[in-house]
Short mmCIF file of C-alpha atoms in Angstrom, two decimals:
data_model
loop_
_atom_site.label_atom_id
_atom_site.label_comp_id
_atom_site.label_asym_id
_atom_site.label_seq_id
_atom_site.Cartn_x
_atom_site.Cartn_y
_atom_site.Cartn_z
CA MET A 167 15.29 -18.68 -6.08
CA ASP A 168 11.90 -20.37 -5.13
CA TYR A 169 9.64 -18.21 -4.24
CA TYR A 170 6.56 -20.01 -2.78
CA ALA A 171 8.82 -22.44 -0.97
CA SER A 172 10.15 -18.63 0.84
CA ALA A 173 6.38 -18.27 1.51
CA ARG A 174 6.55 -21.13 3.59
CA LYS A 175 9.45 -20.70 5.24
CA LEU A 176 8.25 -16.99 6.46
CA LEU A 177 4.43 -18.13 7.09
CA ALA A 178 6.21 -20.91 9.26
CA LEU A 179 8.19 -18.10 11.25
CA ARG A 180 5.75 -16.02 11.81
CA SER A 181 3.35 -18.38 13.25
CA SER A 182 5.87 -19.78 15.35
CA LEU A 183 6.72 -15.74 16.70
CA GLU A 184 3.37 -15.97 17.79
CA HIS A 185 4.35 -17.50 21.06
CA ILE A 186 6.85 -15.33 21.68
CA PRO A 187 5.51 -13.08 24.90
CA LEU A 188 7.32 -9.58 23.50
CA ASN A 189 5.28 -10.81 20.00
CA ARG A 190 2.46 -10.92 22.34
CA HIS A 191 2.64 -7.04 23.47
CA LEU A 192 3.59 -5.98 19.76
CA LEU A 193 0.43 -7.15 18.28
CA GLU A 194 -1.28 -5.83 22.19
CA LEU A 195 0.27 -2.09 21.31
CA THR A 196 -0.51 -2.91 17.64
CA ARG A 197 -3.97 -3.98 17.86
CA GLY A 198 -7.66 -3.55 19.98
CA GLU A 199 -7.95 -1.01 23.19
CA PHE A 200 -4.11 -0.11 22.77
CA PHE A 201 -4.47 0.60 19.24
CA VAL A 202 -7.02 2.86 20.30
CA LEU A 203 -5.07 4.73 23.25
CA SER A 204 -1.87 4.60 20.79
CA TYR A 205 -3.78 6.74 18.44
CA LEU A 206 -5.17 8.88 20.47
CA ASN A 207 -1.77 9.85 22.05
CA GLN A 208 -1.38 11.20 18.31
CA LYS A 209 -4.46 12.20 17.92
CA LYS A 210 -5.66 13.56 20.48
CA ALA A 211 -9.99 13.02 20.09
CA VAL A 212 -11.29 11.89 16.63
CA ASN A 213 -15.03 10.65 16.00
CA PRO A 214 -15.34 6.22 15.97
CA LYS A 215 -15.50 6.33 12.37
CA GLU A 216 -12.57 6.98 12.21
CA LEU A 217 -10.86 4.71 14.48
CA SER A 218 -13.05 2.60 12.50
CA ARG A 219 -11.47 3.06 9.38
CA ALA A 220 -7.53 2.71 10.85
CA MET A 221 -8.18 -0.01 12.39
CA SER A 222 -10.37 -1.59 9.74
CA VAL A 223 -13.37 -2.90 11.38
CA SER A 224 -16.56 -2.16 11.60
CA THR A 225 -18.50 0.19 13.24
CA ALA A 226 -19.87 -2.18 16.02
CA ARG A 227 -17.12 -3.23 16.53
CA ILE A 228 -15.53 -0.07 17.95
CA ALA A 229 -18.55 0.32 19.51
CA ALA A 230 -18.12 -2.30 21.72
CA LEU A 231 -13.80 -1.64 21.67
CA LEU A 232 -15.15 1.59 23.26
CA LYS A 233 -17.85 0.47 26.03
CA HIS A 234 -15.15 -1.74 27.55
CA MET A 235 -12.53 1.05 27.38
CA GLU A 236 -15.11 3.65 28.71
CA GLU A 237 -15.79 0.69 31.80
CA LYS A 238 -12.04 0.72 32.55
CA GLY A 239 -12.20 4.71 32.82
CA TRP A 240 -9.64 4.49 29.91
CA ILE A 241 -11.41 6.82 27.18
CA LEU A 242 -13.65 9.39 27.80
CA LYS A 243 -16.83 10.47 24.98
CA THR A 244 -17.93 14.25 24.38
CA LEU A 245 -20.58 15.32 22.30
CA ASP A 246 -18.69 16.54 18.86
CA SER A 247 -19.44 20.99 20.01
CA ARG A 248 -19.09 21.39 16.25
CA ASP A 249 -22.01 19.36 15.65
CA ASN A 250 -23.54 18.10 18.45
CA ARG A 251 -24.72 14.37 17.12
CA GLN A 252 -21.48 13.55 16.96
CA ILE A 253 -19.41 12.02 19.44
CA LEU A 254 -15.31 12.27 20.43
CA VAL A 255 -12.94 10.12 21.92
CA SER A 256 -10.30 11.78 24.06
CA MET A 257 -7.90 9.14 26.18
CA THR A 258 -8.10 9.48 30.52
CA LYS A 259 -5.94 10.53 32.32
CA SER A 260 -5.65 6.72 33.85
CA GLY A 261 -5.98 5.62 29.76
CA LYS A 262 -2.38 7.20 29.19
CA SER A 263 -0.74 6.04 32.93
CA ILE A 264 -1.60 2.91 31.22
CA PHE A 265 -0.26 3.12 27.75
CA GLU A 266 2.76 5.13 28.52
CA ALA A 267 3.25 2.41 30.88
CA ARG A 268 3.06 0.01 28.53
CA TYR A 269 4.70 1.25 25.95
CA ARG A 270 7.78 2.04 27.49
CA GLU A 271 7.86 -1.83 28.79
CA THR A 272 7.23 -3.13 25.24
CA ILE A 273 10.03 -0.55 24.10
CA LEU A 274 12.85 -1.68 26.52
CA GLN A 275 11.91 -5.29 25.62
CA ILE A 276 12.17 -4.51 22.16
CA ALA A 277 15.58 -2.88 22.69
CA GLY A 278 16.66 -5.68 24.94
CA LEU A 279 16.02 -7.82 21.76
CA LEU A 280 17.87 -5.85 18.66
CA GLU A 281 20.64 -5.80 20.60
CA ALA A 282 20.96 -9.34 21.15
CA LEU A 283 20.62 -8.82 17.17
CA GLY A 284 23.53 -6.92 17.03
CA PRO A 285 23.63 -3.52 15.21
CA GLU A 286 24.05 -5.08 11.50
CA ASP A 287 21.38 -7.59 11.81
CA THR A 288 18.83 -4.74 13.52
CA GLU A 289 19.65 -2.49 10.33
CA THR A 290 19.19 -5.49 8.25
CA LEU A 291 15.49 -6.03 10.11
CA LEU A 292 14.38 -2.11 10.33
CA ARG A 293 15.63 -2.20 6.97
CA ILE A 294 13.17 -5.23 5.59
CA GLU A 295 10.28 -3.48 7.82
CA GLU A 296 10.36 -0.77 5.95
CA LYS A 297 10.55 -2.05 2.21
CA MET A 298 7.67 -4.25 3.69
CA VAL A 299 5.32 -1.45 4.36
CA HIS A 300 6.10 -0.23 1.56
CA ILE A 301 5.71 -1.98 -0.45
CA PHE A 302 2.32 -4.39 0.86
CA PRO A 303 -0.05 -1.44 0.61
CA SER A 304 0.67 -1.90 -3.20
CA ALA A 305 1.01 -4.75 -3.63
CA LEU A 306 -2.04 -6.87 -2.06
#
């Protein structure tokens, strides 16, 4: 097998996916504001440094992102009761509502895509994606 030719084909396919609206929804849920909301939905309240590590971005980028999210009313910053020098970030009801609506919308779209692929291709796609998740951290 020519892995270089396959790599070029995969890169071209991934590039083409960037223009598909569903893929944009997926990327939105895994980056930026919606990543933060998703993370807070699981963790409740976190330190901005934890968000920085989870997103692999600078603390300055997180500070700017959190400022915009706070202005929108999606998050709340409070002092950590265990250490007044630390800030904790949590999701507001408004943030949770926005996140849940976008999440439901995206799940419905993905389910439609998977239904169009059919059961066999869906299982294959999920198996390969899961395998990539496990391989990539050690391969890089």
